Short mmCIF file of C-alpha atoms in Angstrom, two decimals:
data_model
loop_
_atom_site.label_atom_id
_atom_site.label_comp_id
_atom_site.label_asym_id
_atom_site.label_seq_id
_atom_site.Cartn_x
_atom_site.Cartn_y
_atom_site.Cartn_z
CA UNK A 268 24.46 -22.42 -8.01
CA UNK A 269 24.15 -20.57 -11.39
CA UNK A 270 21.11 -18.84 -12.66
CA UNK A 271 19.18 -22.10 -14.85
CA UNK A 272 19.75 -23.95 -11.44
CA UNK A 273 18.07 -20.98 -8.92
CA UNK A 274 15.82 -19.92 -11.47
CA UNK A 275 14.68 -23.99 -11.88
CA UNK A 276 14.74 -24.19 -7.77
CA UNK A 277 12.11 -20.82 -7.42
CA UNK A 278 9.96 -22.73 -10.07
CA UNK A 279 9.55 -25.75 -8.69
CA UNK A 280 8.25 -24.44 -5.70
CA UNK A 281 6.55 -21.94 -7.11
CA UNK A 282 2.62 -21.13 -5.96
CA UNK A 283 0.16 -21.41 -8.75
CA UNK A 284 -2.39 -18.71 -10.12
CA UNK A 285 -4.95 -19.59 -12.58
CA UNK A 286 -5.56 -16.28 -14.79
CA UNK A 287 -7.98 -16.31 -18.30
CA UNK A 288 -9.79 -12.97 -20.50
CA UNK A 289 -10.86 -11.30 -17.25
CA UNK A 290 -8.08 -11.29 -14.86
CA UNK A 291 -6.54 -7.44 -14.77
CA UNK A 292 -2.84 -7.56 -13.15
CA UNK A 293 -0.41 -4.98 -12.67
CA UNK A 294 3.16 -5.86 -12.22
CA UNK A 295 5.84 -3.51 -10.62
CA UNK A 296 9.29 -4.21 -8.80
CA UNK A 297 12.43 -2.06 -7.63
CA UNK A 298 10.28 -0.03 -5.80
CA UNK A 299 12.65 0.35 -3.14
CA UNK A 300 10.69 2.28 -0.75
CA UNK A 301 13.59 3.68 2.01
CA UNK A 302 12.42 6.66 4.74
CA UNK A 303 12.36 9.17 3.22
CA UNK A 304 15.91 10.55 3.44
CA UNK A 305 18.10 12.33 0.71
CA UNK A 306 19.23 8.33 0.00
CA UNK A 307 15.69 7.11 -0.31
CA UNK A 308 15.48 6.80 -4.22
CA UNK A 309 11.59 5.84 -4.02
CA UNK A 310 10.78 9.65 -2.34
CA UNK A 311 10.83 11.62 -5.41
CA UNK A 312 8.03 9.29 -7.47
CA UNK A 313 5.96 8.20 -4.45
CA UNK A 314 2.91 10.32 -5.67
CA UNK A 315 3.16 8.96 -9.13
CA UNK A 316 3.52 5.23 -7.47
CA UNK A 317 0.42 6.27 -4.96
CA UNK A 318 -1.76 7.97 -8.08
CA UNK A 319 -1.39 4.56 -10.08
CA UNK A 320 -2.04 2.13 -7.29
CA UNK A 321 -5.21 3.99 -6.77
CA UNK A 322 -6.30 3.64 -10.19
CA UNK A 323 -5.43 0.19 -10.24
CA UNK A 324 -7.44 -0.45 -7.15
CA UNK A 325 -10.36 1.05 -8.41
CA UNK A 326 -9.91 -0.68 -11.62
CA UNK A 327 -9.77 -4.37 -9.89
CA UNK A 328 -6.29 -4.95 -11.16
CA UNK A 329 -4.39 -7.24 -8.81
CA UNK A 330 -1.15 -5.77 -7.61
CA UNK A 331 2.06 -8.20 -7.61
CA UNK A 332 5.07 -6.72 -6.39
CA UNK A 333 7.86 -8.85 -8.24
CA UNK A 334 10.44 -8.54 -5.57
CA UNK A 335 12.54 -5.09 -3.81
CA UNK A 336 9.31 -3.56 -2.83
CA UNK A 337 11.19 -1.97 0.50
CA UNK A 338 14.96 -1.22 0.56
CA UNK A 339 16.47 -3.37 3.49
CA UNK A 340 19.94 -3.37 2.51
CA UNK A 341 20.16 0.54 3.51
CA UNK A 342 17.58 0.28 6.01
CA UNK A 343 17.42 -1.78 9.12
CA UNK A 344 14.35 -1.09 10.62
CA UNK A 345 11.01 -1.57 8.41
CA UNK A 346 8.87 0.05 10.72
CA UNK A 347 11.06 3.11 9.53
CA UNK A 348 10.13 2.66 5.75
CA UNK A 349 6.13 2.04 6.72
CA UNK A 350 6.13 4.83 9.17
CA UNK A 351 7.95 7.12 6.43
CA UNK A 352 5.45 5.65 3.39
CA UNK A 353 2.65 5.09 5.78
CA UNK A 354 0.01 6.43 2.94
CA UNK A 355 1.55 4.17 0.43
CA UNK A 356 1.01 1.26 2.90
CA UNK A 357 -2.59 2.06 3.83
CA UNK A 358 -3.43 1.37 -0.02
CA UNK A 359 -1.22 -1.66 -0.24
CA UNK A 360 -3.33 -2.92 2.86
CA UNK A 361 -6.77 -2.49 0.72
CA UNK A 362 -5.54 -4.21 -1.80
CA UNK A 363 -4.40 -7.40 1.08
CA UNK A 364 -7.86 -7.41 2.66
CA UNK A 365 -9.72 -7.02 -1.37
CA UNK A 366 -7.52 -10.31 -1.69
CA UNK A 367 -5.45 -8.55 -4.48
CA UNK A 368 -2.37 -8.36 -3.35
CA UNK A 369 0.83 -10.53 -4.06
CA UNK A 370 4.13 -9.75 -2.70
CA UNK A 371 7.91 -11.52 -4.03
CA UNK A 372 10.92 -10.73 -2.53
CA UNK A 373 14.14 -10.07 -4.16
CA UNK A 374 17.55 -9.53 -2.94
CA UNK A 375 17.09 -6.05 -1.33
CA UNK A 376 14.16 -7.59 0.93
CA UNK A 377 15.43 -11.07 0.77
CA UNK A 378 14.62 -10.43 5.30
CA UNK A 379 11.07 -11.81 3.68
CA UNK A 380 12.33 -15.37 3.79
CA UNK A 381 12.00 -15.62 7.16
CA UNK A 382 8.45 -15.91 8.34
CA UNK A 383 9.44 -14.79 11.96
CA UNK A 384 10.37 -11.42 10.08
CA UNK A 385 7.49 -11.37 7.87
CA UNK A 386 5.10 -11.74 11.56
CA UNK A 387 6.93 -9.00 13.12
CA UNK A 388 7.03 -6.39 10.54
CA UNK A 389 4.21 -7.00 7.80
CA UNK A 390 1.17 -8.67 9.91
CA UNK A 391 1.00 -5.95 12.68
CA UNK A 392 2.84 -2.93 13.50
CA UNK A 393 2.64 -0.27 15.91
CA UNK A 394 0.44 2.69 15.87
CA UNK A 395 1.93 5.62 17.43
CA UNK A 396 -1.01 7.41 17.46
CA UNK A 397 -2.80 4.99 19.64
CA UNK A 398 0.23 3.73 21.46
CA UNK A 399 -0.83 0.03 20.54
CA UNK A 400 -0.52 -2.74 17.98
CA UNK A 401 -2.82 -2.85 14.73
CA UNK A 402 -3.01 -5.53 11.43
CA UNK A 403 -1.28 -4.13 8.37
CA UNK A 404 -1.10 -7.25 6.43
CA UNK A 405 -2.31 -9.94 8.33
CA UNK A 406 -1.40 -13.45 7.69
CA UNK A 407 0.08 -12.66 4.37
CA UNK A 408 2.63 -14.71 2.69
CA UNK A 409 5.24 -13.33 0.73
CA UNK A 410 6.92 -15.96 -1.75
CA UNK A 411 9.81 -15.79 -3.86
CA UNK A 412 8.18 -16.75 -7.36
CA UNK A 413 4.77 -17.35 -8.71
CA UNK A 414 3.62 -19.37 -11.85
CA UNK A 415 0.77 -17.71 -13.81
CA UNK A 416 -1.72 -20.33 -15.82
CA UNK A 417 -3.29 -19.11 -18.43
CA UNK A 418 -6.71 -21.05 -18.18
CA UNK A 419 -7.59 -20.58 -22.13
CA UNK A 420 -4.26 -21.26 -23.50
CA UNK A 421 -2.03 -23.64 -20.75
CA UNK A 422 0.63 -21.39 -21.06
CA UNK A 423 3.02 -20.59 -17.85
CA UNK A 424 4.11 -16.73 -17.03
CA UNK A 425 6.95 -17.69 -14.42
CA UNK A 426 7.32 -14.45 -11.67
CA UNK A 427 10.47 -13.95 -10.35
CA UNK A 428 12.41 -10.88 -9.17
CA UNK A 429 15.68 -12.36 -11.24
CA UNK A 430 18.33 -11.99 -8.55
CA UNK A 431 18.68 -15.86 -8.88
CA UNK A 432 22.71 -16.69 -9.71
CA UNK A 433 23.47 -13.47 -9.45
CA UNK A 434 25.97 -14.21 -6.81
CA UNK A 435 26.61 -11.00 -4.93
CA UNK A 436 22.85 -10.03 -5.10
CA UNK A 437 21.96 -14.20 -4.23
CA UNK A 438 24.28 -16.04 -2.45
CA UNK A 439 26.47 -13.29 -0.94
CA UNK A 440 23.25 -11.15 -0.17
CA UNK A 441 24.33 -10.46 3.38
CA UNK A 442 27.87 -9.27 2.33
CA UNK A 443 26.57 -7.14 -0.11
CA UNK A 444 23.87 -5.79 1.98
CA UNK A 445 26.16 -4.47 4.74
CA UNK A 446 28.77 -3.30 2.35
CA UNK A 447 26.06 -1.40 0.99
CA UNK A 448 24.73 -0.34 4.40
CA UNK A 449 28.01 1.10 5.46
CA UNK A 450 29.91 2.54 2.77
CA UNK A 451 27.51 2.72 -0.65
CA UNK A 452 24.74 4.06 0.92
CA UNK A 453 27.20 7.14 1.69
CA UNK A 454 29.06 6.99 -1.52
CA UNK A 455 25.56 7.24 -3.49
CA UNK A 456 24.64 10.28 -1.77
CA UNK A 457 27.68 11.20 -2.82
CA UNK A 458 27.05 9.91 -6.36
CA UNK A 459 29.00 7.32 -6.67
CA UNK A 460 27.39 4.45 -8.63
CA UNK A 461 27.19 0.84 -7.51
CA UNK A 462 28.98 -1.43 -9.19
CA UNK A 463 27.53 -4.38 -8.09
CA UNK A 464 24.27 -3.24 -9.01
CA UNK A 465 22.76 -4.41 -12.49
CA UNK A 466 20.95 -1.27 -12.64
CA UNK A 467 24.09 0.78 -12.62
CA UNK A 468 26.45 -1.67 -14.69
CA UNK A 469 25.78 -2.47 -17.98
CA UNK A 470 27.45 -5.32 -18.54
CA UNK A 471 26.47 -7.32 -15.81
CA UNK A 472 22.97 -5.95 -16.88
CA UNK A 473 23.56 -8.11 -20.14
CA UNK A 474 24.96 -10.44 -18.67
CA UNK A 475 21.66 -11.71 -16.46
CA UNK A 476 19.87 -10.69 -19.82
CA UNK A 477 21.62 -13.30 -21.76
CA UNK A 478 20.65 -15.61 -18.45
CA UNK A 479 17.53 -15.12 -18.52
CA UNK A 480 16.83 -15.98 -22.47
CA UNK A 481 18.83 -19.38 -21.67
CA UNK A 482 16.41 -20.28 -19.15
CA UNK A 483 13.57 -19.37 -20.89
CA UNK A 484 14.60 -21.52 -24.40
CA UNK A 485 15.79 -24.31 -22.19
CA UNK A 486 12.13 -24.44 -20.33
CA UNK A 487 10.05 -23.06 -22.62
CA UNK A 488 8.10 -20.66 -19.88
CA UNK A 489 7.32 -16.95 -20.44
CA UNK A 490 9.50 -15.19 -17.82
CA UNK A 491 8.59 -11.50 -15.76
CA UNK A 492 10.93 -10.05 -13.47
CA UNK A 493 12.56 -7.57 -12.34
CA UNK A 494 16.50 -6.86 -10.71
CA UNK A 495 17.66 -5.04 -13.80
CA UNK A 496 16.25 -1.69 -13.48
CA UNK A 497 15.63 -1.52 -17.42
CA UNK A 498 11.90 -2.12 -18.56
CA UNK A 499 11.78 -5.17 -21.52
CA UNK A 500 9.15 -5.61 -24.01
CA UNK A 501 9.82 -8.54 -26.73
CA UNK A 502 7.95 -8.68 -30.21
CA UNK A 503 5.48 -11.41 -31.08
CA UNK A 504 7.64 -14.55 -32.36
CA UNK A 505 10.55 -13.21 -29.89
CA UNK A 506 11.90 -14.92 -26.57
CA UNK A 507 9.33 -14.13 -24.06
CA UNK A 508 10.84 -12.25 -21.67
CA UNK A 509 9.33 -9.30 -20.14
CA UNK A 510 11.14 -6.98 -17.48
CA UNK A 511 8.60 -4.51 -15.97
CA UNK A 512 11.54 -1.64 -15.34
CA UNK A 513 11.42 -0.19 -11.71
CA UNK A 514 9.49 2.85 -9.42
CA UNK A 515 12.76 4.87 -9.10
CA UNK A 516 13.79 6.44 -12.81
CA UNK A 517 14.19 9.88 -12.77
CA UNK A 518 11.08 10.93 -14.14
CA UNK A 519 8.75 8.20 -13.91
CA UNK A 520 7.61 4.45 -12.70
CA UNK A 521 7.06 1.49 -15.63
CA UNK A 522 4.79 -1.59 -14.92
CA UNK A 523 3.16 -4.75 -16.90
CA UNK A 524 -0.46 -4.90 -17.07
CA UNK A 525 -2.09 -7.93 -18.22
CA UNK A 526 -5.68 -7.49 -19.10
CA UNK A 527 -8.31 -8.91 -21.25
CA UNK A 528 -5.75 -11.38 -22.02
CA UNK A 529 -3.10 -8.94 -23.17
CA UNK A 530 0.04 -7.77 -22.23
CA UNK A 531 1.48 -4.17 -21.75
CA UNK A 532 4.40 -2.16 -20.84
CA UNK A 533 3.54 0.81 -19.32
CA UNK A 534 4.84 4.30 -17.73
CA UNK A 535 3.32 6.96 -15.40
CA UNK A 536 4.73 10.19 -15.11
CA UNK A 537 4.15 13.81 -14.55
CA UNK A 538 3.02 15.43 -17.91
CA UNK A 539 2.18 19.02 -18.64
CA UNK A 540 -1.54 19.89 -20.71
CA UNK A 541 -1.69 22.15 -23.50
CA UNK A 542 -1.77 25.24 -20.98
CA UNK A 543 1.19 23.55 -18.76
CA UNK A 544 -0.50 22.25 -15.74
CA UNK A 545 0.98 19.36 -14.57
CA UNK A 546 -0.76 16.11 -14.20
CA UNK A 547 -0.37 12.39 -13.91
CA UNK A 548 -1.26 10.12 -16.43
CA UNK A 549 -0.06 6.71 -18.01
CA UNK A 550 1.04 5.77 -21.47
CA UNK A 551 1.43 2.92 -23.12
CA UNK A 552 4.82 2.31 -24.17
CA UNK A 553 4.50 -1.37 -25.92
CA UNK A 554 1.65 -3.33 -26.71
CA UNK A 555 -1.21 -4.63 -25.82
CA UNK A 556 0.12 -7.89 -27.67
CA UNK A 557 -2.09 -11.19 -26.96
CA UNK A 558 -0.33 -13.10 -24.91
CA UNK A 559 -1.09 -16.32 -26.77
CA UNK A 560 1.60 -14.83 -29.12
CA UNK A 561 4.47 -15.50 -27.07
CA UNK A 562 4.18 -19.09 -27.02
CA UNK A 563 7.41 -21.33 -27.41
CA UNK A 564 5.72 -24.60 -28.37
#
């Protein structure tokens, strides 16, 4: 099926969230937490990516992960990535129980689609400590897409990681997972670069680009996702399509926050003071732009 068609299918069954002037959400993806081995891309940022959950928390944002929160294609055991990230996980887990936490799956944890998996590994796991099972995220759902309503103006902010169509990263998922498992994962130690990864190919980067803006002029919907690795931020008057980056750049991790009903790219990232201590702090790198200003009717 091509990208309008999987895009259309994750809509249509898509949960709904009403949102208006006071809802405060943050939106990151390709966080691709591994365990913390020299492949685990997520390692080097995870203090950044633990600094800004924290603020969010205590801000009453609303964390959505849109999709490749954990990396399952090098990975086979989750308990591995929790157990490796377990400080990371204890904050996700305030966030479930505050009822402010939202979880997609994309291709890299596409494992989420099955609910058996999702009962094992996310609603309990096993604490070494006291040699017995304990709730990490109990009776959580994770979904592939969400629709966002905006209460004041009846637009729609579709939520989807944006592996849809992309065939090796949708349809041939498995293939590409164990192909990764078993010979990338070694060749990107290495340094080899994937090329069946959007992030590392720029053309096929484009390409789901160019997908994406179809969809959203056929349908009229604002679109956020994910998949490509590369943070997008479109001008007022634009095609409304927002990419909130990913948690693994070299030097820092880009989100979307909506607040006050606004929209705005962001990045956190170690940054040295006047005197050179180091610190973490976020900057706005686009926006805030109403988001009544991305309409298409």
């Amino acid at each position: 099926m091509n990208t309008d068609g999987r895009l259309m299918q994750a809509y249509e069954k898509a949960k709904e969230m009403e949102i208006d002037d006071t809802s405060r959400l943050i939106f990151m993806s390709d966080v691709h937490r591994g365990d913390n081995s020299i492949s685990d891309e997520f390692a080097h940022n995870q203090n950044i990516y633990y600094h800004a959950l924290n603020h969010y928390f205590n801000e009453g944002y609303t964390y959505i992960e849109v999709g490749d929160g954990d990396e399952l294609w090098e990975h086979s055991k989750f308990e591995h990535i929790r157990s490796a990230h377990s400080d990371i996980f204890w904050l996700l887990q305030k966030f479930h129980f505050a009822g402010r936490l939202k979880i997609l799956y994309g291709n890299h944890n596409m494992h989420f689609r099955d609910k058996s998996f999702i009962q094992k590994n996310l609603h309990k796991y096993f604490d070494e400590y006291l040699e017995q099972k304990g709730e990490l995220f109990p009776d959580i759902e994770v979904e592939e897409s969400l629709i966002l309503k905006c209460k004041n103006t009846g637009q729609e902010i579709f939520v989807v990681h944006g592996h849809q169509g992309d065939m090796l990263n949708d349809q041939l998922w498995r293939m590409s997972m164990l192909w990764m498992r078993y010979f990338w994962r070694i060749m990107h130690i290495i340094g080899f670069r994937n090329p069946a990864s959007p992030a590392k190919n720029r053309a096929k980067r484009h390409k789901i680009e160019k997908n994406f803006t179809r969809f959203i002029n056929r349908h009229g919907v604002i679109l956020i996702c994910g998949h490509t690795h590369r943070p997008k931020f479109p001008n007022p008057g634009e095609v409304p399509y927002f990419n909130d980056g990913c948690c693994i750049h070299p030097r820092c991790i880009t989100g979307l926050e909506i607040l006050e009903g606004k929209i705005m790219l962001v990045d956190w990232r170690v940054r040295p003071d006047e005197n050179g201590a180091l610190f973490i702090s976020k900057k706005i790198i686009r926006g805030p732009e109403a988001i009544e200003s991305f309409s298409l009717k």
